[in-house]
PDB file of N, CA, C and O in Angstrom:
ATOM      1  N   MET A   1      85.383  31.526 152.558  1.00 58.00           N
ATOM      2  CA  MET A   1      85.732  32.276 151.661  1.00 58.00           C
ATOM      3  C   MET A   1      87.355  31.881 151.471  1.00 58.00           C
ATOM      4  O   MET A   1      88.175  31.559 152.164  1.00 58.00           O
ATOM      5  N   LYS A   2      87.820  31.935 150.082  1.00 66.00           N
ATOM      6  CA  LYS A   2      89.118  31.663 149.885  1.00 66.00           C
ATOM      7  C   LYS A   2      89.915  32.877 150.367  1.00 66.00           C
ATOM      8  O   LYS A   2      89.803  33.900 149.938  1.00 66.00           O
ATOM      9  N   LYS A   3      91.071  32.571 150.966  1.00 74.00           N
ATOM     10  CA  LYS A   3      91.853  33.726 151.120  1.00 74.00           C
ATOM     11  C   LYS A   3      93.150  33.882 149.986  1.00 74.00           C
ATOM     12  O   LYS A   3      93.498  32.753 149.525  1.00 74.00           O
ATOM     13  N   THR A   4      93.494  34.828 149.465  1.00 92.00           N
ATOM     14  CA  THR A   4      94.542  34.656 148.759  1.00 92.00           C
ATOM     15  C   THR A   4      95.563  35.938 148.969  1.00 92.00           C
ATOM     16  O   THR A   4      95.277  36.724 149.960  1.00 92.00           O
ATOM     17  N   THR A   5      96.943  35.548 148.590  1.00 96.00           N
ATOM     18  CA  THR A   5      97.728  36.222 149.081  1.00 96.00           C
ATOM     19  C   THR A   5      98.566  36.997 147.993  1.00 96.00           C
ATOM     20  O   THR A   5      98.322  36.507 146.817  1.00 96.00           O
ATOM     21  N   CYS A   6      99.265  38.226 148.368  1.00 96.00           N
ATOM     22  CA  CYS A   6     100.037  39.048 147.350  1.00 96.00           C
ATOM     23  C   CYS A   6     101.174  38.168 146.790  1.00 96.00           C
ATOM     24  O   CYS A   6     101.829  37.368 147.292  1.00 96.00           O
ATOM     25  N   ALA A   7     101.470  38.420 145.361  1.00 94.00           N
ATOM     26  CA  ALA A   7     102.385  37.404 144.494  1.00 94.00           C
ATOM     27  C   ALA A   7     103.741  37.891 145.127  1.00 94.00           C
ATOM     28  O   ALA A   7     104.921  37.279 144.781  1.00 94.00           O
ATOM     29  N   ALA A   8     103.937  38.961 145.527  1.00 95.00           N
ATOM     30  CA  ALA A   8     105.175  39.744 145.950  1.00 95.00           C
ATOM     31  C   ALA A   8     105.645  39.508 147.541  1.00 95.00           C
ATOM     32  O   ALA A   8     106.706  39.167 147.695  1.00 95.00           O
ATOM     33  N   CYS A   9     104.748  39.890 148.303  1.00 96.00           N
ATOM     34  CA  CYS A   9     104.981  39.640 149.671  1.00 96.00           C
ATOM     35  C   CYS A   9     104.499  38.790 150.711  1.00 96.00           C
ATOM     36  O   CYS A   9     104.610  38.658 151.653  1.00 96.00           O
ATOM     37  N   ASP A  10     103.631  38.184 149.880  1.00 95.00           N
ATOM     38  CA  ASP A  10     102.713  36.882 150.663  1.00 95.00           C
ATOM     39  C   ASP A  10     101.677  37.258 151.837  1.00 95.00           C
ATOM     40  O   ASP A  10     101.343  36.566 152.381  1.00 95.00           O
ATOM     41  N   CYS A  11     101.469  38.711 151.797  1.00 96.00           N
ATOM     42  CA  CYS A  11     100.506  39.567 152.683  1.00 96.00           C
ATOM     43  C   CYS A  11      98.916  38.929 151.969  1.00 96.00           C
ATOM     44  O   CYS A  11      98.932  38.958 151.015  1.00 96.00           O
ATOM     45  N   GLU A  12      98.019  39.033 153.095  1.00 96.00           N
ATOM     46  CA  GLU A  12      96.848  38.593 152.475  1.00 96.00           C
ATOM     47  C   GLU A  12      96.157  39.958 151.588  1.00 96.00           C
ATOM     48  O   GLU A  12      96.177  40.807 152.277  1.00 96.00           O
ATOM     49  N   LEU A  13      95.684  39.437 150.798  1.00 96.00           N
ATOM     50  CA  LEU A  13      94.845  40.746 149.825  1.00 96.00           C
ATOM     51  C   LEU A  13      93.724  41.013 150.670  1.00 96.00           C
ATOM     52  O   LEU A  13      92.704  40.213 150.894  1.00 96.00           O
ATOM     53  N   GLY A  14      93.599  42.400 150.147  1.00 92.00           N
ATOM     54  CA  GLY A  14      92.332  43.053 150.942  1.00 92.00           C
ATOM     55  C   GLY A  14      91.358  43.262 149.663  1.00 92.00           C
ATOM     56  O   GLY A  14      91.845  42.664 148.670  1.00 92.00           O
ATOM     57  N   PRO A  15      90.481  44.261 149.579  1.00 92.00           N
ATOM     58  CA  PRO A  15      89.454  44.195 148.434  1.00 92.00           C
ATOM     59  C   PRO A  15      90.143  45.129 147.474  1.00 92.00           C
ATOM     60  O   PRO A  15      89.579  45.412 146.323  1.00 92.00           O
ATOM     61  N   ASP A  16      91.222  45.933 147.686  1.00 93.00           N
ATOM     62  CA  ASP A  16      92.032  46.912 146.481  1.00 93.00           C
ATOM     63  C   ASP A  16      93.271  46.173 145.988  1.00 93.00           C
ATOM     64  O   ASP A  16      94.242  46.580 146.267  1.00 93.00           O
ATOM     65  N   VAL A  17      93.162  45.014 145.277  1.00 95.00           N
ATOM     66  CA  VAL A  17      94.158  44.571 144.712  1.00 95.00           C
ATOM     67  C   VAL A  17      94.471  44.970 143.494  1.00 95.00           C
ATOM     68  O   VAL A  17      93.576  45.709 142.909  1.00 95.00           O
ATOM     69  N   ILE A  18      95.736  44.725 142.948  1.00 96.00           N
ATOM     70  CA  ILE A  18      96.352  45.474 141.932  1.00 96.00           C
ATOM     71  C   ILE A  18      96.654  44.165 141.030  1.00 96.00           C
ATOM     72  O   ILE A  18      97.354  43.513 141.498  1.00 96.00           O
ATOM     73  N   GLY A  19      96.274  44.376 139.783  1.00 96.00           N
ATOM     74  CA  GLY A  19      96.750  43.417 138.850  1.00 96.00           C
ATOM     75  C   GLY A  19      97.846  43.688 137.981  1.00 96.00           C
ATOM     76  O   GLY A  19      97.925  44.858 137.495  1.00 96.00           O
ATOM     77  N   VAL A  20      99.059  42.741 138.035  1.00 96.00           N
ATOM     78  CA  VAL A  20     100.330  43.121 137.197  1.00 96.00           C
ATOM     79  C   VAL A  20     100.340  41.823 136.312  1.00 96.00           C
ATOM     80  O   VAL A  20     100.374  40.791 136.415  1.00 96.00           O
ATOM     81  N   LYS A  21     100.707  42.318 134.807  1.00 94.00           N
ATOM     82  CA  LYS A  21     100.895  41.184 134.093  1.00 94.00           C
ATOM     83  C   LYS A  21     102.289  41.063 133.768  1.00 94.00           C
ATOM     84  O   LYS A  21     102.983  41.989 133.516  1.00 94.00           O
ATOM     85  N   LEU A  22     102.655  39.558 133.886  1.00 92.00           N
ATOM     86  CA  LEU A  22     103.767  39.229 133.851  1.00 92.00           C
ATOM     87  C   LEU A  22     104.022  38.056 133.026  1.00 92.00           C
ATOM     88  O   LEU A  22     103.200  37.078 133.210  1.00 92.00           O
ATOM     89  N   GLY A  23     104.593  38.309 131.786  1.00 84.00           N
ATOM     90  CA  GLY A  23     104.782  36.974 130.740  1.00 84.00           C
ATOM     91  C   GLY A  23     103.517  36.510 130.251  1.00 84.00           C
ATOM     92  O   GLY A  23     103.310  35.322 130.213  1.00 84.00           O
ATOM     93  N   GLY A  24     102.494  37.330 130.188  1.00 90.00           N
ATOM     94  CA  GLY A  24     101.244  36.947 129.602  1.00 90.00           C
ATOM     95  C   GLY A  24     100.091  36.429 130.787  1.00 90.00           C
ATOM     96  O   GLY A  24      99.028  36.145 130.217  1.00 90.00           O
ATOM     97  N   LYS A  25     100.391  36.419 131.789  1.00 94.00           N
ATOM     98  CA  LYS A  25      99.592  35.930 133.086  1.00 94.00           C
ATOM     99  C   LYS A  25      99.575  37.491 134.024  1.00 94.00           C
ATOM    100  O   LYS A  25     100.010  38.160 133.921  1.00 94.00           O
ATOM    101  N   THR A  26      98.336  37.459 134.531  1.00 95.00           N
ATOM    102  CA  THR A  26      98.170  38.619 135.404  1.00 95.00           C
ATOM    103  C   THR A  26      98.099  38.085 136.890  1.00 95.00           C
ATOM    104  O   THR A  26      97.629  36.938 137.382  1.00 95.00           O
ATOM    105  N   VAL A  27      99.109  38.521 137.677  1.00 95.00           N
ATOM    106  CA  VAL A  27      99.205  38.120 139.258  1.00 95.00           C
ATOM    107  C   VAL A  27      98.552  39.324 140.137  1.00 95.00           C
ATOM    108  O   VAL A  27      98.555  40.465 139.384  1.00 95.00           O
ATOM    109  N   GLU A  28      97.968  39.160 141.287  1.00 96.00           N
ATOM    110  CA  GLU A  28      97.648  40.244 141.989  1.00 96.00           C
ATOM    111  C   GLU A  28      98.433  40.338 143.180  1.00 96.00           C
ATOM    112  O   GLU A  28      99.005  39.552 143.748  1.00 96.00           O
ATOM    113  N   VAL A  29      98.559  41.965 143.312  1.00 97.00           N
ATOM    114  CA  VAL A  29      99.441  42.313 144.348  1.00 97.00           C
ATOM    115  C   VAL A  29      98.801  43.201 145.393  1.00 97.00           C
ATOM    116  O   VAL A  29      97.601  43.786 145.118  1.00 97.00           O
ATOM    117  N   CYS A  30      99.230  43.500 146.751  1.00 97.00           N
ATOM    118  CA  CYS A  30      98.570  44.148 147.580  1.00 97.00           C
ATOM    119  C   CYS A  30      98.459  45.639 147.690  1.00 97.00           C
ATOM    120  O   CYS A  30      97.818  46.385 147.945  1.00 97.00           O
ATOM    121  N   CYS A  31      99.719  46.210 146.840  1.00 97.00           N
ATOM    122  CA  CYS A  31      99.821  47.473 146.756  1.00 97.00           C
ATOM    123  C   CYS A  31     100.947  48.152 145.391  1.00 97.00           C
ATOM    124  O   CYS A  31     101.412  47.225 144.697  1.00 97.00           O
ATOM    125  N   GLN A  32     100.978  49.293 145.423  1.00 97.00           N
ATOM    126  CA  GLN A  32     101.726  49.917 144.163  1.00 97.00           C
ATOM    127  C   GLN A  32     103.483  49.459 144.338  1.00 97.00           C
ATOM    128  O   GLN A  32     103.819  49.225 143.465  1.00 97.00           O
ATOM    129  N   GLU A  33     103.722  49.487 145.691  1.00 97.00           N
ATOM    130  CA  GLU A  33     105.024  49.246 145.768  1.00 97.00           C
ATOM    131  C   GLU A  33     105.320  47.858 145.444  1.00 97.00           C
ATOM    132  O   GLU A  33     106.492  47.380 144.688  1.00 97.00           O
ATOM    133  N   CYS A  34     104.578  46.838 145.674  1.00 97.00           N
ATOM    134  CA  CYS A  34     104.781  45.493 145.400  1.00 97.00           C
ATOM    135  C   CYS A  34     104.715  45.312 143.905  1.00 97.00           C
ATOM    136  O   CYS A  34     105.370  44.535 143.150  1.00 97.00           O
ATOM    137  N   ALA A  35     103.720  46.124 143.101  1.00 97.00           N
ATOM    138  CA  ALA A  35     103.594  46.029 141.709  1.00 97.00           C
ATOM    139  C   ALA A  35     104.858  46.385 141.095  1.00 97.00           C
ATOM    140  O   ALA A  35     105.378  45.669 140.203  1.00 97.00           O
ATOM    141  N   GLU A  36     105.475  47.536 141.630  1.00 97.00           N
ATOM    142  CA  GLU A  36     106.792  48.159 140.940  1.00 97.00           C
ATOM    143  C   GLU A  36     107.684  46.889 141.200  1.00 97.00           C
ATOM    144  O   GLU A  36     108.569  46.778 140.334  1.00 97.00           O
ATOM    145  N   ALA A  37     107.823  46.436 142.265  1.00 97.00           N
ATOM    146  CA  ALA A  37     108.813  45.363 142.613  1.00 97.00           C
ATOM    147  C   ALA A  37     108.826  44.217 141.711  1.00 97.00           C
ATOM    148  O   ALA A  37     109.752  43.759 140.895  1.00 97.00           O
ATOM    149  N   LEU A  38     107.731  43.656 141.439  1.00 96.00           N
ATOM    150  CA  LEU A  38     107.604  42.597 140.471  1.00 96.00           C
ATOM    151  C   LEU A  38     107.720  43.087 139.011  1.00 96.00           C
ATOM    152  O   LEU A  38     108.501  42.209 138.210  1.00 96.00           O
ATOM    153  N   LYS A  39     107.546  44.222 138.684  1.00 95.00           N
ATOM    154  CA  LYS A  39     107.873  44.621 137.615  1.00 95.00           C
ATOM    155  C   LYS A  39     109.236  44.843 137.038  1.00 95.00           C
ATOM    156  O   LYS A  39     109.747  44.401 135.834  1.00 95.00           O
ATOM    157  N   GLU A  40     110.008  45.425 138.131  1.00 95.00           N
ATOM    158  CA  GLU A  40     111.319  45.275 138.049  1.00 95.00           C
ATOM    159  C   GLU A  40     112.186  44.038 137.715  1.00 95.00           C
ATOM    160  O   GLU A  40     112.884  43.681 137.278  1.00 95.00           O
ATOM    161  N   ALA A  41     111.461  43.276 138.777  1.00 94.00           N
ATOM    162  CA  ALA A  41     112.218  41.849 138.555  1.00 94.00           C
ATOM    163  C   ALA A  41     111.938  41.090 137.580  1.00 94.00           C
ATOM    164  O   ALA A  41     112.995  40.523 137.082  1.00 94.00           O
ATOM    165  N   ASP A  42     110.754  41.025 136.812  1.00 93.00           N
ATOM    166  CA  ASP A  42     110.471  40.600 135.699  1.00 93.00           C
ATOM    167  C   ASP A  42     111.195  41.269 134.371  1.00 93.00           C
ATOM    168  O   ASP A  42     111.794  40.570 133.683  1.00 93.00           O
ATOM    169  N   ALA A  43     111.456  42.458 134.510  1.00 92.00           N
ATOM    170  CA  ALA A  43     112.430  43.268 133.385  1.00 92.00           C
ATOM    171  C   ALA A  43     113.950  42.388 133.641  1.00 92.00           C
ATOM    172  O   ALA A  43     114.252  42.299 132.596  1.00 92.00           O
ATOM    173  N   ALA A  44     114.363  42.443 134.951  1.00 92.00           N
ATOM    174  CA  ALA A  44     115.852  41.903 134.892  1.00 92.00           C
ATOM    175  C   ALA A  44     115.752  40.609 134.519  1.00 92.00           C
ATOM    176  O   ALA A  44     116.851  40.181 133.910  1.00 92.00           O
ATOM    177  N   ALA A  45     114.635  39.806 134.829  1.00 90.00           N
ATOM    178  CA  ALA A  45     114.930  38.231 134.378  1.00 90.00           C
ATOM    179  C   ALA A  45     114.683  38.322 133.086  1.00 90.00           C
ATOM    180  O   ALA A  45     115.661  37.335 132.350  1.00 90.00           O
ATOM    181  N   THR A  46     113.957  39.046 132.244  1.00 87.00           N
ATOM    182  CA  THR A  46     113.917  38.900 130.622  1.00 87.00           C
ATOM    183  C   THR A  46     115.109  39.255 130.152  1.00 87.00           C
ATOM    184  O   THR A  46     115.536  38.774 129.065  1.00 87.00           O
ATOM    185  N   THR A  47     115.794  40.608 130.946  1.00 87.00           N
ATOM    186  CA  THR A  47     117.045  40.807 130.231  1.00 87.00           C
ATOM    187  C   THR A  47     118.188  39.715 130.305  1.00 87.00           C
ATOM    188  O   THR A  47     119.013  39.625 129.419  1.00 87.00           O
ATOM    189  N   ALA A  48     118.257  38.847 131.790  1.00 83.00           N
ATOM    190  CA  ALA A  48     119.039  37.998 131.738  1.00 83.00           C
ATOM    191  C   ALA A  48     118.798  36.837 130.569  1.00 83.00           C
ATOM    192  O   ALA A  48     119.709  36.197 130.107  1.00 83.00           O
ATOM    193  N   ARG A  49     117.402  36.533 130.732  1.00 80.00           N
ATOM    194  CA  ARG A  49     117.212  35.515 129.330  1.00 80.00           C
ATOM    195  C   ARG A  49     117.753  35.717 128.338  1.00 80.00           C
ATOM    196  O   ARG A  49     118.378  34.999 127.679  1.00 80.00           O
ATOM    197  N   ALA A  50     117.404  36.935 127.782  1.00 82.00           N
ATOM    198  CA  ALA A  50     117.882  37.473 126.395  1.00 82.00           C
ATOM    199  C   ALA A  50     119.350  37.242 126.409  1.00 82.00           C
ATOM    200  O   ALA A  50     119.955  36.960 125.531  1.00 82.00           O
ATOM    201  N   SER A  51     120.071  37.676 127.403  1.00 81.00           N
ATOM    202  CA  SER A  51     121.518  38.037 127.600  1.00 81.00           C
ATOM    203  C   SER A  51     122.228  36.315 127.340  1.00 81.00           C
ATOM    204  O   SER A  51     123.286  36.233 126.563  1.00 81.00           O
ATOM    205  N   ASN A  52     121.515  35.471 127.934  1.00 78.00           N
ATOM    206  CA  ASN A  52     121.805  34.016 128.136  1.00 78.00           C
ATOM    207  C   ASN A  52     121.652  33.279 126.625  1.00 78.00           C
ATOM    208  O   ASN A  52     122.493  32.559 126.305  1.00 78.00           O
ATOM    209  N   ASN A  53     120.747  33.931 125.722  1.00 73.00           N
ATOM    210  CA  ASN A  53     120.233  33.221 124.739  1.00 73.00           C
ATOM    211  C   ASN A  53     121.260  33.672 123.499  1.00 73.00           C
ATOM    212  O   ASN A  53     121.266  33.234 122.122  1.00 73.00           O
ATOM    213  N   GLU A  54     122.074  34.677 123.753  1.00 68.00           N
ATOM    214  CA  GLU A  54     122.945  35.325 122.489  1.00 68.00           C
ATOM    215  C   GLU A  54     124.372  34.296 122.512  1.00 68.00           C
ATOM    216  O   GLU A  54     124.747  33.787 122.871  1.00 68.00           O
TER     217      GLU A  54
END
């Protein structure tokens, strides 16, 4: 069986994964805390890219 890990903290994923959409792709995380952390990081990166393109 293939083991997968959380996209945020690299912990092994259990049966209750959470899918988070980032940039048109869905990544899997282990908990709501990791989901929020990824969403915040993606929002900050998107804002930084938009500021650099001006």
